[in-house]
Tab-separated table of C-alpha atoms in Angstrom:
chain	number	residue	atom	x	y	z
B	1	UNK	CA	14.284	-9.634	12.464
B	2	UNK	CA	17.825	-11.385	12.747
B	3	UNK	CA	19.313	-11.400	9.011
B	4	UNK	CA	22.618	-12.574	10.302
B	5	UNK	CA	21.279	-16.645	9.572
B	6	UNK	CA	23.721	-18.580	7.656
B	7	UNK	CA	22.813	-19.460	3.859
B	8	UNK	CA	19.826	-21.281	3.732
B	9	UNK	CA	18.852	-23.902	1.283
B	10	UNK	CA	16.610	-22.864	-1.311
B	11	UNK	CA	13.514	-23.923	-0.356
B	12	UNK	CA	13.846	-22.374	3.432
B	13	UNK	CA	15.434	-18.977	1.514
B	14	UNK	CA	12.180	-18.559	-0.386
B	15	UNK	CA	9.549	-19.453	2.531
B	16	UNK	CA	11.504	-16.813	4.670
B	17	UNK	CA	11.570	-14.204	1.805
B	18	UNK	CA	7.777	-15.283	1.362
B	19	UNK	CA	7.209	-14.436	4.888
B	20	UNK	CA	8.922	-11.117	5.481
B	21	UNK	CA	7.414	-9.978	2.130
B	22	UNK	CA	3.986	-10.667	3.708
B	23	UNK	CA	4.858	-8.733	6.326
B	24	UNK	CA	6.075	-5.873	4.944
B	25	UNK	CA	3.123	-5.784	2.567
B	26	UNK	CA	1.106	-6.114	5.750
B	27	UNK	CA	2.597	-2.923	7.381
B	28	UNK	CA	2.544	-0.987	4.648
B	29	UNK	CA	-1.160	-1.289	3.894
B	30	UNK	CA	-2.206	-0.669	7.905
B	31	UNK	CA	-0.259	2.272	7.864
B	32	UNK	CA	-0.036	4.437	4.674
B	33	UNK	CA	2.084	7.004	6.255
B	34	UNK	CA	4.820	4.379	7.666
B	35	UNK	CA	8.153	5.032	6.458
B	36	UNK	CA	10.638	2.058	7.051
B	37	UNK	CA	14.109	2.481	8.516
B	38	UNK	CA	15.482	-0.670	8.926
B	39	UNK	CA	15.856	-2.134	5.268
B	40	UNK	CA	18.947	-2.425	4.234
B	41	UNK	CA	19.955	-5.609	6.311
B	42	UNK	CA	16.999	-7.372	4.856
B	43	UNK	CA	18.281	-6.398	1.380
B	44	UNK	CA	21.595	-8.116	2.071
B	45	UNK	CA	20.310	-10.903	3.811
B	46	UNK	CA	21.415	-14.115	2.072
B	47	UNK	CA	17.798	-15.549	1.268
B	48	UNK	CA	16.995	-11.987	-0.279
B	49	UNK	CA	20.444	-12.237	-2.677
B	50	UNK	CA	20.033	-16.367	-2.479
B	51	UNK	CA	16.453	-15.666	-3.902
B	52	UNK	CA	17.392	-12.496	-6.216
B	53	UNK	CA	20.142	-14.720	-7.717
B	54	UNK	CA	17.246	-17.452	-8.789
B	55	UNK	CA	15.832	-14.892	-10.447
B	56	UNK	CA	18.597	-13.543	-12.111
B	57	UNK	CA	19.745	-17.014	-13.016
B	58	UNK	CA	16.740	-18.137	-14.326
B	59	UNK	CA	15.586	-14.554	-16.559
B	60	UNK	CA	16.353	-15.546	-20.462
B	61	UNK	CA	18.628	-11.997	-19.733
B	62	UNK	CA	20.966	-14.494	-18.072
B	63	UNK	CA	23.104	-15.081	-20.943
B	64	UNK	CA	23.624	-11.035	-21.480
B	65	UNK	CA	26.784	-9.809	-20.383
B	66	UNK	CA	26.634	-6.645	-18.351
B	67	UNK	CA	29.962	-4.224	-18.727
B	68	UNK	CA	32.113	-6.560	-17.203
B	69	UNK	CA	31.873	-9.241	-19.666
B	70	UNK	CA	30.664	-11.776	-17.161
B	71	UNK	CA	26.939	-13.762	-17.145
B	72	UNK	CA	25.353	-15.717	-14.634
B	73	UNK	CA	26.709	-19.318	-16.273
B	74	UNK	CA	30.217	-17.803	-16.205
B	75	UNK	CA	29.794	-16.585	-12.658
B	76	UNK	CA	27.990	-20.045	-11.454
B	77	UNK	CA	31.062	-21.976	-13.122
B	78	UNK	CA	34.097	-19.490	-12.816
B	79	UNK	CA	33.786	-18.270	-8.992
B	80	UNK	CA	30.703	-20.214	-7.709
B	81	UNK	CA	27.272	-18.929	-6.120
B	82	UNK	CA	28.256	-19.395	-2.817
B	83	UNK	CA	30.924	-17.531	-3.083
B	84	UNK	CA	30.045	-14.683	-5.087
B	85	UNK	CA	26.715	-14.144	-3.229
B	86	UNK	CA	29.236	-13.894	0.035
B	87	UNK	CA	31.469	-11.399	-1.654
B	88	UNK	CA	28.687	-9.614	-2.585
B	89	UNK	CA	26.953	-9.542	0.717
B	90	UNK	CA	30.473	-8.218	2.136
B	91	UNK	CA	30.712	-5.377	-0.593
B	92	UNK	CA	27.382	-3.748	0.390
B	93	UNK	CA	27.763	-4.183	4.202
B	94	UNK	CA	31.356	-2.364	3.861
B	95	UNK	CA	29.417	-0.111	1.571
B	96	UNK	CA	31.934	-0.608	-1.213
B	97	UNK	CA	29.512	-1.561	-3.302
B	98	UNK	CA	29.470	0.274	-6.475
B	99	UNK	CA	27.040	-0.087	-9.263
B	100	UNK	CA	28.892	0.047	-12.802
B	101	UNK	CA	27.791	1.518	-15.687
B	102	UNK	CA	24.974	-0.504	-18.046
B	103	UNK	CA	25.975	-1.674	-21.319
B	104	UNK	CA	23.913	0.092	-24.170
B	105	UNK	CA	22.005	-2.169	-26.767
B	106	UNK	CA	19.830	-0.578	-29.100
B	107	UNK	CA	16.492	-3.001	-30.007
B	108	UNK	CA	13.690	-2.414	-32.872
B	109	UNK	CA	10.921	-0.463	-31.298
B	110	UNK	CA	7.609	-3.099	-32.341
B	111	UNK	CA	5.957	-1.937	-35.150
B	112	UNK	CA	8.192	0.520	-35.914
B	113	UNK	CA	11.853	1.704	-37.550
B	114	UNK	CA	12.812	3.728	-34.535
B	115	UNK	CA	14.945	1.968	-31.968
B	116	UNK	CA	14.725	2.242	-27.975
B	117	UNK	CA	17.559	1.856	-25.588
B	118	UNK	CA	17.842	-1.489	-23.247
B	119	UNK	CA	20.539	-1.198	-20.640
B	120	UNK	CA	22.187	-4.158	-19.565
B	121	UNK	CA	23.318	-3.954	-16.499
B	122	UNK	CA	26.235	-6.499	-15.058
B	123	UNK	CA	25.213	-9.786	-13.523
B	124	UNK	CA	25.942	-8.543	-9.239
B	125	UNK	CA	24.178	-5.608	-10.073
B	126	UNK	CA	21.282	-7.264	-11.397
B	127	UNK	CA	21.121	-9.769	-8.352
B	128	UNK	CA	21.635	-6.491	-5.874
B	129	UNK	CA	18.536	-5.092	-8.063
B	130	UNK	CA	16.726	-7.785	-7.586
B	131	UNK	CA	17.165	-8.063	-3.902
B	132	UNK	CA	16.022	-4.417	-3.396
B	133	UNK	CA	12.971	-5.597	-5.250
B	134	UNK	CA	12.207	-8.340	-3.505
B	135	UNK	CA	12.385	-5.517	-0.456
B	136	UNK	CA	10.691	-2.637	-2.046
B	137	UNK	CA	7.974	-4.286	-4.125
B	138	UNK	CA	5.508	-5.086	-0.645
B	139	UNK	CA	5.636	-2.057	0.447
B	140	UNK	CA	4.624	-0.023	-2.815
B	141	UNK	CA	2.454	-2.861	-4.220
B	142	UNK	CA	0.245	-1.543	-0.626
B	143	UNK	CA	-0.018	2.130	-2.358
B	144	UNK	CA	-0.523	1.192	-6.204
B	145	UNK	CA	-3.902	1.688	-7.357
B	146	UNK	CA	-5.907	-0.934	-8.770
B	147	UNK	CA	-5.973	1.027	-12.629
B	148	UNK	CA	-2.258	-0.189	-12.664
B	149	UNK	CA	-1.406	-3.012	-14.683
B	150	UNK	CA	1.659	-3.236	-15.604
B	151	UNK	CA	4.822	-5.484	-14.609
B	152	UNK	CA	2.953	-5.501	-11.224
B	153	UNK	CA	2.548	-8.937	-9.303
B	154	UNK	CA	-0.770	-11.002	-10.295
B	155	UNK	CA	-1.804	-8.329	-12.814
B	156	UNK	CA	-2.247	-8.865	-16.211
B	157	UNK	CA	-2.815	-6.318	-19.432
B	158	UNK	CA	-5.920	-8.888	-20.208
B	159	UNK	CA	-7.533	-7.541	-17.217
B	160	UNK	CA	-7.427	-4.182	-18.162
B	161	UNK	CA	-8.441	-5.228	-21.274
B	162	UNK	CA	-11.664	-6.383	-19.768
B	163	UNK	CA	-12.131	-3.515	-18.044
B	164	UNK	CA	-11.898	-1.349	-20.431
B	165	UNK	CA	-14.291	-3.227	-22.825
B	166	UNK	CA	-16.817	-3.515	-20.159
B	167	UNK	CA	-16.425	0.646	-19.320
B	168	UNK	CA	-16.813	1.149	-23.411
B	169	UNK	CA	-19.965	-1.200	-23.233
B	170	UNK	CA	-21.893	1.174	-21.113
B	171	UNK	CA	-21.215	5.828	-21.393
B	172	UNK	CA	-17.997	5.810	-21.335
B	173	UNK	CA	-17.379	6.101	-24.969
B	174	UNK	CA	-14.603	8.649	-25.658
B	175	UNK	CA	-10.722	7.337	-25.141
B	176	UNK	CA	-7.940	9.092	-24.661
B	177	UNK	CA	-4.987	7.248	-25.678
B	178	UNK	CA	-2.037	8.418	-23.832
B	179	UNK	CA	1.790	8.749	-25.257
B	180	UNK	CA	4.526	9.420	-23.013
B	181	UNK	CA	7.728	10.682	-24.638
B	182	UNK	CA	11.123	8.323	-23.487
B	183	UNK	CA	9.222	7.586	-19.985
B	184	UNK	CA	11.962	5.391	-19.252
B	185	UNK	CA	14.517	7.898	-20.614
B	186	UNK	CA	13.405	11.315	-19.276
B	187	UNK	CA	11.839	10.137	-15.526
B	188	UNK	CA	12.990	13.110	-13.013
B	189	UNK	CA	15.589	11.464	-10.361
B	190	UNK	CA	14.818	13.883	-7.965
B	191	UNK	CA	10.859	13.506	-8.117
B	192	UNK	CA	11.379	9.940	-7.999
B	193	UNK	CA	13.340	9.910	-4.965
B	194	UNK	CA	10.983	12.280	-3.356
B	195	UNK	CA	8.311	9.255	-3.925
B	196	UNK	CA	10.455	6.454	-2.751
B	197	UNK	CA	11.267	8.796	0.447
B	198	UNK	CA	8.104	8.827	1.224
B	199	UNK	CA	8.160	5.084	2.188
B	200	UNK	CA	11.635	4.253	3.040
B	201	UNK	CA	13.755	6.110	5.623
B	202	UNK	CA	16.696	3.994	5.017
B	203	UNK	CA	19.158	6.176	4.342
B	204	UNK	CA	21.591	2.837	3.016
B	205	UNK	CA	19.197	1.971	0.752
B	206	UNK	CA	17.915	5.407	-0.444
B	207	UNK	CA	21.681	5.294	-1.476
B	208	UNK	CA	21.765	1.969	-3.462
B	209	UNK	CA	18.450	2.962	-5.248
B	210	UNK	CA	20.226	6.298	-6.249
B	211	UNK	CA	23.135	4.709	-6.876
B	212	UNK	CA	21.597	2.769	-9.586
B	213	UNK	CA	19.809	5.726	-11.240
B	214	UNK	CA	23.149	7.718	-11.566
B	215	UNK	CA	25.542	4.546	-12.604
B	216	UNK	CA	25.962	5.762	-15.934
B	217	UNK	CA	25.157	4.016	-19.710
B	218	UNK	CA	28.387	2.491	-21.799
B	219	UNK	CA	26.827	3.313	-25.429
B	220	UNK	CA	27.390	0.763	-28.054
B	221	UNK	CA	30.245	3.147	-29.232
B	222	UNK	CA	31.885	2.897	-26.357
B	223	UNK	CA	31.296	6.250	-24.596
B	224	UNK	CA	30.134	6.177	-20.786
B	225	UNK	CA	27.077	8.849	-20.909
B	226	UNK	CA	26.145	10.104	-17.659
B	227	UNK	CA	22.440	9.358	-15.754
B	228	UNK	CA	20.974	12.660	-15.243
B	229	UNK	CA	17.476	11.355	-16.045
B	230	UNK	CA	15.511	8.082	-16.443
B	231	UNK	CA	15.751	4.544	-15.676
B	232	UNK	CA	16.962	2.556	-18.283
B	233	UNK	CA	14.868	-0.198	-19.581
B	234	UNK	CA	16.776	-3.920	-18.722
B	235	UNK	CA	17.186	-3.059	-15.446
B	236	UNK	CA	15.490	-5.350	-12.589
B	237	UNK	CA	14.457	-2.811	-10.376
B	238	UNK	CA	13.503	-0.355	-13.263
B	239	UNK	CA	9.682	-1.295	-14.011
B	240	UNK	CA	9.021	-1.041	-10.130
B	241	UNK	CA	10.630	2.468	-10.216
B	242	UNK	CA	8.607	3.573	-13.190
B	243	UNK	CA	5.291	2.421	-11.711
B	244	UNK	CA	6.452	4.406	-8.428
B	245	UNK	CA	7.089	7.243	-10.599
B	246	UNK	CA	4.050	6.992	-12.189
B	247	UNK	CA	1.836	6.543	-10.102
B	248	UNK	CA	1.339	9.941	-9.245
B	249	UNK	CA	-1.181	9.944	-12.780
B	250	UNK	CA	-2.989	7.196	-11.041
B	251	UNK	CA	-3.500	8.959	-7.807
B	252	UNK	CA	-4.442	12.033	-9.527
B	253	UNK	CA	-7.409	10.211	-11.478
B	254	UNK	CA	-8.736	8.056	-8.498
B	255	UNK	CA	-8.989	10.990	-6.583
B	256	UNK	CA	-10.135	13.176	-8.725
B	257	UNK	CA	-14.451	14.485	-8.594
B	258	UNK	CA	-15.997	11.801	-11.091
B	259	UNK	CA	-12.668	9.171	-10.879
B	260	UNK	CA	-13.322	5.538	-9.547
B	261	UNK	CA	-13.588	6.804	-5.755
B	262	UNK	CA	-16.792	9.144	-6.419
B	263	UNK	CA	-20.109	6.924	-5.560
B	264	UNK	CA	-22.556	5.467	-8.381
B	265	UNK	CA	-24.772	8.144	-7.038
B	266	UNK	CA	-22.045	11.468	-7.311
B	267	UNK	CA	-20.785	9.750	-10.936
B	268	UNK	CA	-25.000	10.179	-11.840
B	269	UNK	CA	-25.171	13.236	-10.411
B	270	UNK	CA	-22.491	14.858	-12.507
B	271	UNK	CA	-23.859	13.321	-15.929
B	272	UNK	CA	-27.345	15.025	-14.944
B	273	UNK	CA	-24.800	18.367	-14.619
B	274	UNK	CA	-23.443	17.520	-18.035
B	275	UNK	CA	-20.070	16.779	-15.767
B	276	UNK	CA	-18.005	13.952	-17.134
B	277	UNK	CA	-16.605	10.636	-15.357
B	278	UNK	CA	-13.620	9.338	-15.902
B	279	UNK	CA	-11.552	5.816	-15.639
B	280	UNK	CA	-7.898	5.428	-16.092
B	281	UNK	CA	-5.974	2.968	-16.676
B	282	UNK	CA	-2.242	1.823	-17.451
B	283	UNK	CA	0.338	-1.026	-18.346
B	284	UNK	CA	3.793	0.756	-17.542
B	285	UNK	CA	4.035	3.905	-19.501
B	286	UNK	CA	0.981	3.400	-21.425
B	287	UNK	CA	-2.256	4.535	-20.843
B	288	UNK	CA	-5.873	5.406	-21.386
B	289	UNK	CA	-8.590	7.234	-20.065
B	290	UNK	CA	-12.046	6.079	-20.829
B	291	UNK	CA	-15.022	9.162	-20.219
B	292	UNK	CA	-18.285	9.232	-19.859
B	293	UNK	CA	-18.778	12.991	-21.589
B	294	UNK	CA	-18.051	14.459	-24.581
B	295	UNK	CA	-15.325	15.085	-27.188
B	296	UNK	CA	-14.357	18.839	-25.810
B	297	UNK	CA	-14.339	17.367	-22.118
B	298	UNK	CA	-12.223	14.658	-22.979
B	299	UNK	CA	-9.794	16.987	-24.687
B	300	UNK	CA	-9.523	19.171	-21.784
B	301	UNK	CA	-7.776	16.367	-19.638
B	302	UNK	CA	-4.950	17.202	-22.504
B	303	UNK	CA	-3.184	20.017	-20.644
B	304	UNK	CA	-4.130	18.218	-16.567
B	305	UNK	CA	-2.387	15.183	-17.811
B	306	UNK	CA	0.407	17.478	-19.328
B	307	UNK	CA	0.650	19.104	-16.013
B	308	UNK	CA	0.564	16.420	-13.731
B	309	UNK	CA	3.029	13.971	-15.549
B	310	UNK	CA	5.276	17.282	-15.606
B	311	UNK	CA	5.718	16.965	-11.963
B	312	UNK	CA	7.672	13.919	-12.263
B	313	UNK	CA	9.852	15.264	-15.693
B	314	UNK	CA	8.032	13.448	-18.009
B	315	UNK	CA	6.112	14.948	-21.532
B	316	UNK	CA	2.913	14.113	-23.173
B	317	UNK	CA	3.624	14.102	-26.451
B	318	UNK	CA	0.359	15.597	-27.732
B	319	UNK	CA	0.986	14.439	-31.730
B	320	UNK	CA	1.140	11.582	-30.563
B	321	UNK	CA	-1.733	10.997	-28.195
B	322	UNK	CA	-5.290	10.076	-30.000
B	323	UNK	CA	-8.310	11.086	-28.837
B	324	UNK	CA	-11.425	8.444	-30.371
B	325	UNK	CA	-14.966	7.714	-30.387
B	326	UNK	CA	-15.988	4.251	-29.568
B	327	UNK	CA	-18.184	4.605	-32.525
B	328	UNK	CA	-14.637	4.768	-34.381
B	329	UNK	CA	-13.269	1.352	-32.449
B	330	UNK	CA	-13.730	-2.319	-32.487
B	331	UNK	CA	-15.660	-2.405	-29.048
B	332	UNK	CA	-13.971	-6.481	-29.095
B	333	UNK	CA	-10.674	-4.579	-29.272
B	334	UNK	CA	-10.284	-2.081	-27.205
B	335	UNK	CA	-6.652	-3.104	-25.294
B	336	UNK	CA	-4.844	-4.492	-28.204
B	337	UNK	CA	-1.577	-3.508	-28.812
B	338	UNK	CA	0.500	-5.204	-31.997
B	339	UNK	CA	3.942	-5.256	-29.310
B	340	UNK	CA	4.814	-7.906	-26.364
B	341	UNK	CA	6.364	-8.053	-23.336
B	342	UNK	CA	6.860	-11.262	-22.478
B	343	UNK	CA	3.853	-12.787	-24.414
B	344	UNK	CA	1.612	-9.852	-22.917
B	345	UNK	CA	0.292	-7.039	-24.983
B	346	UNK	CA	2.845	-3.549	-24.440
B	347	UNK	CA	0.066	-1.916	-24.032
B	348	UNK	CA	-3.909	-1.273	-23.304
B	349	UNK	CA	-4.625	1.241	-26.519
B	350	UNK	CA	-7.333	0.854	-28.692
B	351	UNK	CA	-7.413	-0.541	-32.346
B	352	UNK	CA	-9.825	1.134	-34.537
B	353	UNK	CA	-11.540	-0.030	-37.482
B	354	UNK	CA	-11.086	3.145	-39.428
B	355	UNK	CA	-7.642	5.731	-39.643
B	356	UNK	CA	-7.252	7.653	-35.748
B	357	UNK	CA	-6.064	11.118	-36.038
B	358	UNK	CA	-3.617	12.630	-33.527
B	359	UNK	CA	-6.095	14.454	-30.899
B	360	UNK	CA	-5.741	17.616	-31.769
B	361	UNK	CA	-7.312	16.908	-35.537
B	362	UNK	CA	-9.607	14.413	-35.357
B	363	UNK	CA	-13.515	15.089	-35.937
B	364	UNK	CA	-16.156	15.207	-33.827
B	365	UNK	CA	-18.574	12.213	-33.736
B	366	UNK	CA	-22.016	12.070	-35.242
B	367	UNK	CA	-23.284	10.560	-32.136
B	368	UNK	CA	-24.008	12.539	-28.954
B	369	UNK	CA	-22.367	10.364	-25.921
B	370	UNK	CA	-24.718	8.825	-23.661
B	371	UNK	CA	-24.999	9.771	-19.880
């Protein structure tokens, strides 16, 4: 593919991003064990940071100022778009490029007193983010499993709302309400570049992607604390990481005896055994399981989920993590959450109609789960 074209007009910059994303997904999803090597020039071609730029421009983040004091009006009316997009585009291909540190703000966690940390990051690094994403995104949307909901393209928390009510509508009427403790905080760099190795073999932008992850957070006291974990929320290319990242819970469950894979006959067969069935599913770091078992088998995925999100440096926090009948739940319900992101539910947990204890204390049901 030539990526040395002069700057395209808009319209042309997004039906030739359009097309090489197609692409991309394409070759991703004939060959799951294709790793790509020749990235990085598509990632600083100037309808990737033409179109990245739109989308910086036009997020409501636009008016945030990153470290540097600068947004994208100030940018557009100070140096131009043209012209920053070219210095830009010169800065990587020199490999000069260097991502700065993201400015700290700490919001109101929904629902809550407790606050969680948003990292702004400055206006080229946000467009370089973006441009990676618009890279990266085919080729891991081709590997995602369908349980995954979250900031994904096309996919909706409504849907696995639906899902979910439909699953609790027939045996699957235990739910295991998953809490991760500071996903975005506490994600293992190295296990996440392991992941994103496994599709890209450009070593350039293996780099940038790192890059990012280590660039350092300027608290709101005006301390620079150093990246050793996590991707900080406010970051473009931060959801897509976290999904990569977490993924490896959705792989786990679609694989595993009794998971979505296993036939209607083999899910029948193990509910004649007394074995359960199980159905995951997740909007960024939150997540349920629905089973088709009982109470004690449902609390035995406690320690496997412990253990698998482990392998990526993340905790379940077990206090926190509820364990419920559907007895105990709004059937109507099931996939509310009181938060949004961007008009969506945060999240695909339950609401009961009754107090939920933490899972290690709540009682057993009166009713025996059906097979």
């Amino acid at each position: 593919m030539n990526t040395s074209e002069p700057l395209l007009g808009l319209l042309r910059a997004r039906q030739r991003v359009l097309e090489i994303q197609t692409k991309l997904h394409r070759w991703a999803n004939d060959d799951p064990d294709r790793r790509f090597d020749d990235l990085f020039n598509l990632v600083t071609d100037p309808c990737f940071l033409l179109m990245a730029w739109e989308r910086v421009e036009g997020n409501k983040g636009a008016r945030s100022a990153g470290v540097d004091g600068r947004t994208a009006a100030s940018v557009r009316e100070r140096i131009g778009v043209e012209d920053f997009l070219a210095e830009l585009r010169d800065q990587l291909r020199s490999r000069s490029f260097r991502p700065l540190p993201v400015r700290e703000r700490m919001i109101p966690k929904p629902g809550s007193r407790k606050r969680r940390r948003l990292g702004i990051p400055t206006v080229a690094d946000r467009v370089v983010q973006a441009s990676l994403k618009l890279v990266l995104e085919p080729i891991f949307e081709a590997d995602f499993e369908p349980c995954s909901y979250g900031f994904r393209p096309n996919r909706r928390a409504h849907d696995a709302m639906a899902e979910t009510r439909f699953l609790a509508s027939k045996s699957y009427e235990w739910v295991l309400e998953g809490d991760i403790t500071a996903c975005f905080d506490e994600i293992s760099h190295s296990a996440l570049m392991d992941r994103v190795r496994a599709r890209v073999g450009d070593k350039r932008v293996l780099a940038l992607v790192k890059a990012f992850l280590k660039a350092g957070i300027l608290t709101e006291i005006g301390t620079v604390k150093e990246s050793v974990t996590g991707t900080p929320q406010g970051g473009i290319l931060s959801p897509l990481l976290a999904n990569v990242a977490l993924s490896v819970l959705d792989e786990h469950f679609a694989e595993a005896p009794g998971g979505p894979r296993s036939t209607t006959k083999q899910r029948w067969t193990r509910r004649q055994k007394g074995l359960p069935n199980y159905r995951l599913f997740r909007y960024a770091d939150d997540f349920v399981i629905l089973v088709s078992g009982t109470r004690s088998q449902t609390e035995a995925l406690l320690p496997e989920v412990a253990t698998v999100l482990s392998t990526v440096g993340l905790r379940l926090s077990v206090d926190k993590t509820l364990i419920t009948h559907i007895d105990e739940a709004s059937t109507s319900s099931v996939g509310a959450s009181s938060g949004t992101r961007s008009g969506e539910p945060t999240g695909i947990t339950s609401t009961t109609t009754r107090p939920r204890r933490p899972c290690g204390r709540s009682r057993p049901s009166a009713r025996r789960s059906a097979g």
